[in-house]
Amino acid sequence: MRLSEFILRLCRFKPVGLRPIEEKKCVIIMAPHTGIRDFFLGFLMIRLLNLKMALIMKKELFVFPIAKAMKRVGMVPVDREHARNFVKFSVNLIKESDEIAYIICPEGTRKRVDKWKRGFYEIAMMAGVPIGLSHIDFRSRTLGVGAMFYPTGNYEADLAEIEKYYYGMQGTHKGGFNLEDREPYAHPEWLKK
């Protein structure tokens, strides 16, 4: 048993739907994201998948002595002052890589939001890569990656389909996820167990 899997079991989380991701490049969205624990659980899940990950974090977190280790596992420092160029920066990072799982939280913050930020979708469209739907659900105590979603260019219609995957899931903090109160919609059987 790998260390990541052992830690997840200690945290009482069951990895589900984890299978090799065939796409060499993709954007993986991770939701719900309502607390710092989500980051650590998500990190362990990505390690189980053995993906070459890129996770953007504010550069202020890259301090001695952990900065080198953070970069080694795929964390990329970004200057928040250049937020308006974030999509372009991300697209270039994906295009310049031979293999990359670009991780992003569509909510953009740990606070409750009613609408997700659009950046993850724009990044996937401009880079020409699919969007992997991953979850960390405190209600079912599961985490995993669902199907790959291939964006069509119709943001509103695509977002409505993407959000269905997350209906009824709960974040670290109950009430903190905008889709938590929705009736679960056509979740795969492995998620219902």
Short mmCIF file of C-alpha atoms in Angstrom, two decimals:
data_model
loop_
_atom_site.label_atom_id
_atom_site.label_comp_id
_atom_site.label_asym_id
_atom_site.label_seq_id
_atom_site.Cartn_x
_atom_site.Cartn_y
_atom_site.Cartn_z
CA MET A 1 0.00 0.00 0.00
CA ARG A 2 1.39 3.38 -0.95
CA LEU A 3 1.97 6.03 1.70
CA SER A 4 -0.66 8.33 0.14
CA GLU A 5 -3.30 5.60 0.29
CA PHE A 6 -2.36 4.76 3.88
CA ILE A 7 -2.73 8.42 4.95
CA LEU A 8 -6.10 8.69 3.19
CA ARG A 9 -7.32 5.62 5.04
CA LEU A 10 -6.16 7.14 8.32
CA CYS A 11 -8.23 10.22 7.41
CA ARG A 12 -11.20 7.89 6.76
CA PHE A 13 -11.36 8.71 3.05
CA LYS A 14 -11.93 6.12 0.36
CA PRO A 15 -10.29 6.67 -3.02
CA VAL A 16 -12.83 5.87 -5.76
CA GLY A 17 -12.73 5.98 -9.53
CA LEU A 18 -8.96 6.26 -9.59
CA ARG A 19 -7.74 4.87 -12.86
CA PRO A 20 -4.89 5.76 -15.17
CA ILE A 21 -5.55 9.02 -17.00
CA GLU A 22 -4.68 8.44 -20.64
CA GLU A 23 -4.48 12.09 -21.64
CA LYS A 24 -0.93 13.42 -21.48
CA LYS A 25 -2.23 16.93 -20.82
CA CYS A 26 -5.37 18.03 -19.01
CA VAL A 27 -6.84 20.54 -16.61
CA ILE A 28 -8.14 18.86 -13.46
CA ILE A 29 -10.68 20.78 -11.44
CA MET A 30 -10.94 19.94 -7.76
CA ALA A 31 -14.13 20.66 -5.82
CA PRO A 32 -15.58 21.24 -3.29
CA HIS A 33 -12.86 23.48 -1.92
CA THR A 34 -14.01 24.93 1.39
CA GLY A 35 -11.02 24.37 3.66
CA ILE A 36 -7.28 23.83 3.74
CA ARG A 37 -7.75 20.08 4.35
CA ASP A 38 -9.06 19.82 0.77
CA PHE A 39 -5.63 20.78 -0.51
CA PHE A 40 -3.83 18.03 1.40
CA LEU A 41 -6.41 15.36 0.52
CA GLY A 42 -6.37 16.42 -3.14
CA PHE A 43 -2.59 16.35 -3.19
CA LEU A 44 -2.60 12.77 -1.87
CA MET A 45 -5.16 11.75 -4.50
CA ILE A 46 -3.07 13.20 -7.33
CA ARG A 47 -0.03 11.36 -5.97
CA LEU A 48 -2.01 8.10 -6.10
CA LEU A 49 -2.71 8.73 -9.77
CA ASN A 50 1.02 9.24 -10.35
CA LEU A 51 0.41 12.32 -12.49
CA LYS A 52 2.94 14.97 -13.37
CA MET A 53 1.06 17.74 -11.65
CA ALA A 54 1.25 21.50 -11.80
CA LEU A 55 -0.48 23.33 -8.99
CA ILE A 56 -0.33 27.11 -8.98
CA MET A 57 0.21 28.73 -5.60
CA LYS A 58 0.93 32.27 -4.50
CA LYS A 59 4.67 32.88 -4.43
CA GLU A 60 4.58 34.05 -0.81
CA LEU A 61 4.16 30.40 0.27
CA PHE A 62 7.48 29.43 -1.30
CA VAL A 63 9.77 30.08 1.66
CA PHE A 64 12.86 28.39 2.98
CA PRO A 65 13.14 25.49 3.83
CA ILE A 66 10.08 24.10 1.97
CA ALA A 67 10.27 26.02 -1.33
CA LYS A 68 12.52 23.49 -3.06
CA ALA A 69 10.35 20.53 -2.02
CA MET A 70 7.19 22.34 -3.15
CA LYS A 71 8.63 22.89 -6.62
CA ARG A 72 9.87 19.30 -6.80
CA VAL A 73 6.33 17.90 -6.36
CA GLY A 74 4.84 20.20 -8.99
CA MET A 75 3.82 23.38 -7.22
CA VAL A 76 4.41 26.49 -9.30
CA PRO A 77 4.83 29.93 -7.71
CA VAL A 78 2.84 32.77 -9.25
CA ASP A 79 2.84 36.47 -8.48
CA ARG A 80 -0.69 37.60 -7.57
CA GLU A 81 0.07 41.02 -9.09
CA HIS A 82 0.01 39.31 -12.49
CA ALA A 83 -3.44 37.76 -11.94
CA ARG A 84 -4.81 39.36 -15.11
CA ASN A 85 -2.31 37.28 -17.11
CA PHE A 86 -3.14 34.10 -15.19
CA VAL A 87 -4.96 32.37 -18.06
CA LYS A 88 -2.18 33.16 -20.55
CA PHE A 89 0.47 32.04 -18.04
CA SER A 90 -1.42 28.77 -17.46
CA VAL A 91 -1.99 28.06 -21.15
CA ASN A 92 1.71 28.60 -21.89
CA LEU A 93 2.67 26.29 -19.02
CA ILE A 94 0.46 23.52 -20.45
CA LYS A 95 1.57 24.02 -24.06
CA GLU A 96 5.26 24.01 -23.12
CA SER A 97 4.93 20.72 -21.20
CA ASP A 98 5.12 17.25 -22.69
CA GLU A 99 2.92 15.90 -19.90
CA ILE A 100 0.94 17.83 -17.30
CA ALA A 101 -2.10 17.60 -15.05
CA TYR A 102 -2.88 21.24 -14.33
CA ILE A 103 -4.79 21.37 -11.03
CA ILE A 104 -7.18 24.22 -10.30
CA CYS A 105 -10.05 24.87 -7.89
CA PRO A 106 -12.90 26.41 -9.90
CA GLU A 107 -14.32 28.20 -6.87
CA GLY A 108 -11.15 30.28 -6.66
CA THR A 109 -11.36 30.58 -2.87
CA ARG A 110 -12.25 28.56 0.22
CA LYS A 111 -15.17 30.88 0.94
CA ARG A 112 -18.63 30.00 -0.38
CA VAL A 113 -19.25 31.36 -3.86
CA ASP A 114 -22.42 31.18 -5.92
CA LYS A 115 -20.60 31.11 -9.26
CA TRP A 116 -17.35 29.41 -10.14
CA LYS A 117 -14.58 31.36 -11.79
CA ARG A 118 -14.37 30.83 -15.53
CA GLY A 119 -10.57 30.57 -15.76
CA PHE A 120 -10.35 26.76 -15.66
CA TYR A 121 -12.60 26.56 -18.72
CA GLU A 122 -10.74 29.24 -20.67
CA ILE A 123 -7.43 27.56 -19.89
CA ALA A 124 -8.68 24.17 -21.14
CA MET A 125 -10.18 25.70 -24.30
CA MET A 126 -7.12 27.78 -25.19
CA ALA A 127 -4.70 24.92 -24.45
CA GLY A 128 -6.89 22.42 -26.32
CA VAL A 129 -7.07 19.93 -23.44
CA PRO A 130 -9.91 18.12 -21.62
CA ILE A 131 -11.12 18.90 -18.11
CA GLY A 132 -10.83 16.14 -15.51
CA LEU A 133 -13.58 16.24 -12.89
CA SER A 134 -12.22 15.38 -9.45
CA HIS A 135 -13.92 15.58 -6.09
CA ILE A 136 -13.29 15.53 -2.36
CA ASP A 137 -16.65 14.77 -0.78
CA PHE A 138 -16.93 14.94 3.00
CA ARG A 139 -20.51 13.62 2.87
CA SER A 140 -19.57 10.24 1.33
CA ARG A 141 -15.96 10.43 2.59
CA THR A 142 -14.74 9.69 -0.94
CA LEU A 143 -12.36 11.34 -3.32
CA GLY A 144 -11.60 10.56 -6.89
CA VAL A 145 -11.61 11.53 -10.53
CA GLY A 146 -14.66 11.13 -12.74
CA ALA A 147 -14.69 11.24 -16.50
CA MET A 148 -12.79 13.64 -18.69
CA PHE A 149 -14.98 16.42 -20.03
CA TYR A 150 -14.21 17.83 -23.46
CA PRO A 151 -15.31 21.48 -23.64
CA THR A 152 -17.38 22.50 -26.65
CA GLY A 153 -16.90 26.27 -26.48
CA ASN A 154 -20.41 26.83 -25.10
CA TYR A 155 -19.43 27.82 -21.56
CA GLU A 156 -22.91 28.05 -20.03
CA ALA A 157 -24.06 24.67 -21.38
CA ASP A 158 -20.77 22.97 -20.52
CA LEU A 159 -20.69 24.41 -16.99
CA ALA A 160 -24.23 23.13 -16.37
CA GLU A 161 -23.06 19.62 -17.33
CA ILE A 162 -19.84 19.84 -15.31
CA GLU A 163 -21.67 21.02 -12.18
CA LYS A 164 -24.02 18.01 -12.27
CA TYR A 165 -21.07 15.81 -11.32
CA TYR A 166 -20.74 17.77 -8.05
CA TYR A 167 -24.41 17.92 -7.04
CA GLY A 168 -24.91 16.93 -3.43
CA MET A 169 -21.22 16.87 -2.50
CA GLN A 170 -20.08 18.52 0.70
CA GLY A 171 -16.84 20.33 1.44
CA THR A 172 -14.82 20.45 4.63
CA HIS A 173 -17.24 23.03 6.02
CA LYS A 174 -20.90 22.10 5.72
CA GLY A 175 -22.82 24.78 3.82
CA GLY A 176 -19.66 26.12 2.19
CA PHE A 177 -20.20 24.57 -1.26
CA ASN A 178 -22.70 26.10 -3.68
CA LEU A 179 -23.88 22.74 -5.11
CA GLU A 180 -24.18 20.94 -1.77
CA ASP A 181 -27.98 21.21 -1.52
CA ARG A 182 -28.62 19.92 -5.03
CA GLU A 183 -30.05 16.45 -5.43
CA PRO A 184 -27.25 14.13 -6.62
CA TYR A 185 -27.49 13.74 -10.37
CA ALA A 186 -26.48 10.61 -12.26
CA HIS A 187 -23.36 10.00 -10.22
CA PRO A 188 -21.49 6.89 -11.27
CA GLU A 189 -22.09 3.73 -9.24
CA TRP A 190 -18.61 3.86 -7.69
CA LEU A 191 -19.54 7.20 -6.10
CA LYS A 192 -22.76 5.87 -4.56
CA LYS A 193 -21.00 3.04 -2.67
#
